[in-house]
XYZ file of C-alpha atoms in Angstrom:
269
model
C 44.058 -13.518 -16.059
C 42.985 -17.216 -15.391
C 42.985 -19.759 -18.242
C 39.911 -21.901 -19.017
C 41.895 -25.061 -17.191
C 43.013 -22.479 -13.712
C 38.944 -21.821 -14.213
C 38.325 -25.825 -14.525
C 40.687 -26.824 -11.627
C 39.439 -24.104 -8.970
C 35.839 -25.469 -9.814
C 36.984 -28.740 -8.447
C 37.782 -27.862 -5.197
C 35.335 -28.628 -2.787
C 33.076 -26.189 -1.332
C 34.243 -26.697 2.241
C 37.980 -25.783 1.716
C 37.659 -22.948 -1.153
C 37.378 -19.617 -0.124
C 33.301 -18.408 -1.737
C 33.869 -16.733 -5.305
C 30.968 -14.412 -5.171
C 28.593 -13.217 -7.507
C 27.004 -10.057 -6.652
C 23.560 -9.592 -8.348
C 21.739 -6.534 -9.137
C 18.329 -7.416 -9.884
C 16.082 -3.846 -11.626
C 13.535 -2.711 -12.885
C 13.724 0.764 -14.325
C 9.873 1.135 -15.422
C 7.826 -0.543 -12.597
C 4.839 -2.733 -13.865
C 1.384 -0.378 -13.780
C 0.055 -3.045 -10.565
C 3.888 -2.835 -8.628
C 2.269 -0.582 -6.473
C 5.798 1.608 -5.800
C 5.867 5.045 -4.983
C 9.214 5.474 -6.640
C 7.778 4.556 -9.958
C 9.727 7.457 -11.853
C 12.071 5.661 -14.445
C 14.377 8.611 -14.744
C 14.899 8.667 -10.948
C 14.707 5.057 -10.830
C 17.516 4.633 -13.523
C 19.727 7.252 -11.870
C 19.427 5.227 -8.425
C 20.944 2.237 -10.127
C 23.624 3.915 -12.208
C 24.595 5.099 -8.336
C 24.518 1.646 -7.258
C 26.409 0.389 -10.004
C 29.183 2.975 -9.544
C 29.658 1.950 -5.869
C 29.874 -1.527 -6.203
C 32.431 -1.014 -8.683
C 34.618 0.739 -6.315
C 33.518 -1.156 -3.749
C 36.825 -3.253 -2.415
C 35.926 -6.539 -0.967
C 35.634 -9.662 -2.750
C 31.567 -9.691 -2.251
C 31.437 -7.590 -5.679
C 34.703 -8.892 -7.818
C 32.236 -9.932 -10.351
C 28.415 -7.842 -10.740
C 25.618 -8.964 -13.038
C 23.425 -6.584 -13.216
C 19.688 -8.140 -14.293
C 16.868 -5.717 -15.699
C 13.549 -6.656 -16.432
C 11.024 -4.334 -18.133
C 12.791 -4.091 -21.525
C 14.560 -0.823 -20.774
C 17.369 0.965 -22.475
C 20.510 -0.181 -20.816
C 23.093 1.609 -22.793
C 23.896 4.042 -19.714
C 24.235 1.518 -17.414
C 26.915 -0.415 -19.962
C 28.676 2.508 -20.496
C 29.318 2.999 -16.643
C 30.782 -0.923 -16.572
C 33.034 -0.477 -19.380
C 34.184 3.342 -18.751
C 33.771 3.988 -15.258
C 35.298 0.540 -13.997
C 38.604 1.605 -12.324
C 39.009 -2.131 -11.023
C 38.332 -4.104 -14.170
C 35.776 -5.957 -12.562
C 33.894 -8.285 -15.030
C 30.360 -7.069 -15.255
C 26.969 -8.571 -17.102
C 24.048 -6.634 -17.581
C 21.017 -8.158 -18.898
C 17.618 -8.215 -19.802
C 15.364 -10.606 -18.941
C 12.232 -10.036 -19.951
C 9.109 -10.395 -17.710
C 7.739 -7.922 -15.093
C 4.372 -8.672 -15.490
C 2.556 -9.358 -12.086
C 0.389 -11.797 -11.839
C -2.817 -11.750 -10.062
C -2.683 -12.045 -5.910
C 1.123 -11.458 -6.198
C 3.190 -9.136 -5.635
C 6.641 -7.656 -7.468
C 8.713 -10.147 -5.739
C 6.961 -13.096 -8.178
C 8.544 -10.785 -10.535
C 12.220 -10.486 -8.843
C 11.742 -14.400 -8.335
C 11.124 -14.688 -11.929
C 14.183 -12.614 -13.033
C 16.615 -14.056 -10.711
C 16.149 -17.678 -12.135
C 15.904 -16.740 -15.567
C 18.961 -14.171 -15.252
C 21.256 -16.522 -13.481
C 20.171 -19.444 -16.061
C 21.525 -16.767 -18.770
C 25.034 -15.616 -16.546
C 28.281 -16.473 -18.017
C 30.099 -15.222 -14.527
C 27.602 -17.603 -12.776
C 29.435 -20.276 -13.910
C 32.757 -19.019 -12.828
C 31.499 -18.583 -9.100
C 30.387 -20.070 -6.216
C 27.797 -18.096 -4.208
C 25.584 -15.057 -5.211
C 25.004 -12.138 -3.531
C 21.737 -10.737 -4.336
C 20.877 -7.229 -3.683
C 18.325 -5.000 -4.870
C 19.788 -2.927 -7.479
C 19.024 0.609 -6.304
C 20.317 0.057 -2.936
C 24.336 -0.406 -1.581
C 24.943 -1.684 1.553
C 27.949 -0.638 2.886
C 28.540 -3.716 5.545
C 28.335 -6.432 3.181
C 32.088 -7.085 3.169
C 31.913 -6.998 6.565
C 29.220 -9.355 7.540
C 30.885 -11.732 5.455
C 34.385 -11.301 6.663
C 32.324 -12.063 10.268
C 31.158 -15.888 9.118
C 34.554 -16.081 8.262
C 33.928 -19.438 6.773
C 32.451 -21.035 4.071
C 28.469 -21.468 3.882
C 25.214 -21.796 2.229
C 23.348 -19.177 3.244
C 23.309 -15.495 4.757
C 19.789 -13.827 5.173
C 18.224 -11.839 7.589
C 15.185 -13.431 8.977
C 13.088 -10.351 11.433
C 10.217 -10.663 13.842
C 7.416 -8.430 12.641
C 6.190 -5.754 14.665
C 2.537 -3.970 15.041
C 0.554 -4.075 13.718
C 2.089 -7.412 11.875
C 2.677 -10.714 12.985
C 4.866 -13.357 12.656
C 8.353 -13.323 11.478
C 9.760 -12.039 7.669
C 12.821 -12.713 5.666
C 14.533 -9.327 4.934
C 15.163 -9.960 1.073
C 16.570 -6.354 -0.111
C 20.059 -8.568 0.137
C 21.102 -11.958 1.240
C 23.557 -14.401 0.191
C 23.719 -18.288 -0.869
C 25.730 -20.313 -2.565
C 24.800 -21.356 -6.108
C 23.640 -24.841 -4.646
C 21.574 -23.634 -2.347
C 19.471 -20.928 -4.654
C 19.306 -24.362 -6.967
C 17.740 -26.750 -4.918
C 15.572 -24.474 -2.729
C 14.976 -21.174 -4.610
C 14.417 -21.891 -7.936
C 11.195 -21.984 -9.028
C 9.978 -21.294 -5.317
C 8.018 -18.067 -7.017
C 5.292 -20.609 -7.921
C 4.596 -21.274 -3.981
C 3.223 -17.804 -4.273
C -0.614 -16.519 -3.746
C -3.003 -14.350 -2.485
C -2.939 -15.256 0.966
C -0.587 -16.332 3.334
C 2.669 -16.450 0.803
C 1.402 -13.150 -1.527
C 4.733 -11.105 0.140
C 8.256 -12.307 -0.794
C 9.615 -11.477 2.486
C 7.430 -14.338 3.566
C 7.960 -16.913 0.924
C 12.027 -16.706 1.666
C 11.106 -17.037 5.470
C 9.347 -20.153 4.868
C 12.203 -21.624 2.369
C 14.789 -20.972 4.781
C 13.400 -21.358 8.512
C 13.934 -25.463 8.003
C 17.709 -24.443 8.252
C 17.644 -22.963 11.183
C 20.962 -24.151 13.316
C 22.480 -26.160 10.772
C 26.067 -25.782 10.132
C 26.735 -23.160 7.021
C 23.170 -21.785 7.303
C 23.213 -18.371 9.036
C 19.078 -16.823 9.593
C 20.746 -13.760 10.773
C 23.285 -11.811 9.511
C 26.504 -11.259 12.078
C 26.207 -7.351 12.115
C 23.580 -4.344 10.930
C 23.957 -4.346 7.449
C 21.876 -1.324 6.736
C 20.873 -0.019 3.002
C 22.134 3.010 1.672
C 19.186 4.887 -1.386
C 15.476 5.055 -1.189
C 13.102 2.820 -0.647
C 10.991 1.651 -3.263
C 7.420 1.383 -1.682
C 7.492 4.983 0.071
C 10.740 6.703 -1.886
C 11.740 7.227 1.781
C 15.439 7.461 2.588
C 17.331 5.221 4.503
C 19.329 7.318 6.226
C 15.718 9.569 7.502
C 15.932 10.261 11.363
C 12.588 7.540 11.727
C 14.911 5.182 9.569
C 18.142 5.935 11.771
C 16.539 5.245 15.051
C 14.943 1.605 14.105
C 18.824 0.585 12.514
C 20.137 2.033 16.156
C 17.603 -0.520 17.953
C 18.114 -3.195 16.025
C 22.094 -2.770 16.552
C 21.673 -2.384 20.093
C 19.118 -5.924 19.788
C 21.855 -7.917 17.844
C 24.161 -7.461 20.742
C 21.944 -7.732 24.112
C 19.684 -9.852 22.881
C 20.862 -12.036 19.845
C 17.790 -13.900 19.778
C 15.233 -11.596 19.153
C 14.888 -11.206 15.735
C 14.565 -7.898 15.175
């Protein structure tokens, strides 16, 4: 294991010669707010779709999820999900799992004030924060398989990974996909935090378009990718409809969007 001065001296290194130390983050809520407006509102079901999340990161092998904080916010018992990272952890990987209190939704919001809200209070509180470089942030009932991979892809170092999609009928406009994405510490500091208070009832009231707007200004700058490298679909049940991901409807939009990335790279689909 790494003493505190290994810790200290791999801190040092610069960001553009160190290899990301990643921070995968699992952000929950087991018993949705009454307003969250979620189909899957169960907390039973809800807690068993994390505890399945949390068991495949755990085995999961690439360095994306060497170190899981896991960050719940309606004040639920979390004793099943600690005993999976202590006695279900065939890696050793060093997890946190805590709650931050706060799901209440304020008015012309939606929950992702409430993810926003538990993200910078949660990472403020994370011990293995401050031994990495970059977080991944996922929503915690999901897995997504092609993480490692998409990563692997950029194959350098960088401040941000997020999907940014153009919005089809009867929407308009363009979204930021924000079920996972990636940035380095830095980044979620001087452009995230705190961005939950941009929110309202009208044009910024969805998440998906308040991380659109934060991140479009870094389009084509080195380190700054507005579209990840390859599909990375999720694996569970969506939240809003309880549909699954892997449904035949679901299957055929992650085939055309596959096919998109590769004949036409620019159309963000």
């Amino acid at each position: 294991m790494a003493s505190d001065e290994d810790r200290q001296s791999e801190a040092a290194i610069p960001l553009d010669v160190a290899a990301p130390r990643y921070l995968l983050v699992m952000t929950a809520t087991i018993v949705p707010a009454a307003n969250a407006g979620v189909k899957r509102a169960d907390p039973k079901l809800r807690l068993e779709d994390y505890k399945h999340a949390l068991r495949t990161w755990l085995n999961y092998e690439h360095a994306a999820a060497d170190r899981i904080l896991l960050l719940e916010n309606s004040g639920a018992d979390l004793s099943q999900l600690r005993a999976i990272a202590t006695g279900e952890n065939p890696r050793r990987k060093p997890v946190e799992i805590l709650s931050v209190p706060g799901n209440r939704i304020p008015e012309g919001t939606n929950y992702g004030y409430t993810e926003m809200q538990m993200l910078d209070d949660g990472l403020a509180m994370s011990r293995l924060r401050r031994e990495t470089t970059h977080m991944v942030k996922a929503t915690g009932r999901l897995t997504f398989p092609a993480l490692g991979k998409a990563l692997d892809l950029i194959g350098k170092p960088f401040d941000l990974m997020v999907d940014c999609r153009k919005l089809g009928f009867p929407r308009r406009g363009f979204d930021a996909a924000v079920q996972l994405f990636a940035c380095s510490h830095d980044f979620y500091d001087r452009v995230l935090r705190d961005a939950k208070k941009e929110m309202n009832s009208t044009d910024l009231r969805l998440l998906e378009h308040l991380i659109f707007r934060k991140v479009i200004p870094f389009k084509g700058q080195p380190g700054y990718y507005l579209r990840f490298p390859c599909n990375i679909e999720p694996v569970g049940y969506s939240g809003f409809k309880s549909r699954s991901y892997r449904s035949p409807k679901m299957a055929l939009t992650h085939a055309i969007r596959a096919a998109l990335r590769v004949i036409a790279p620019d159309y963000w689909f």
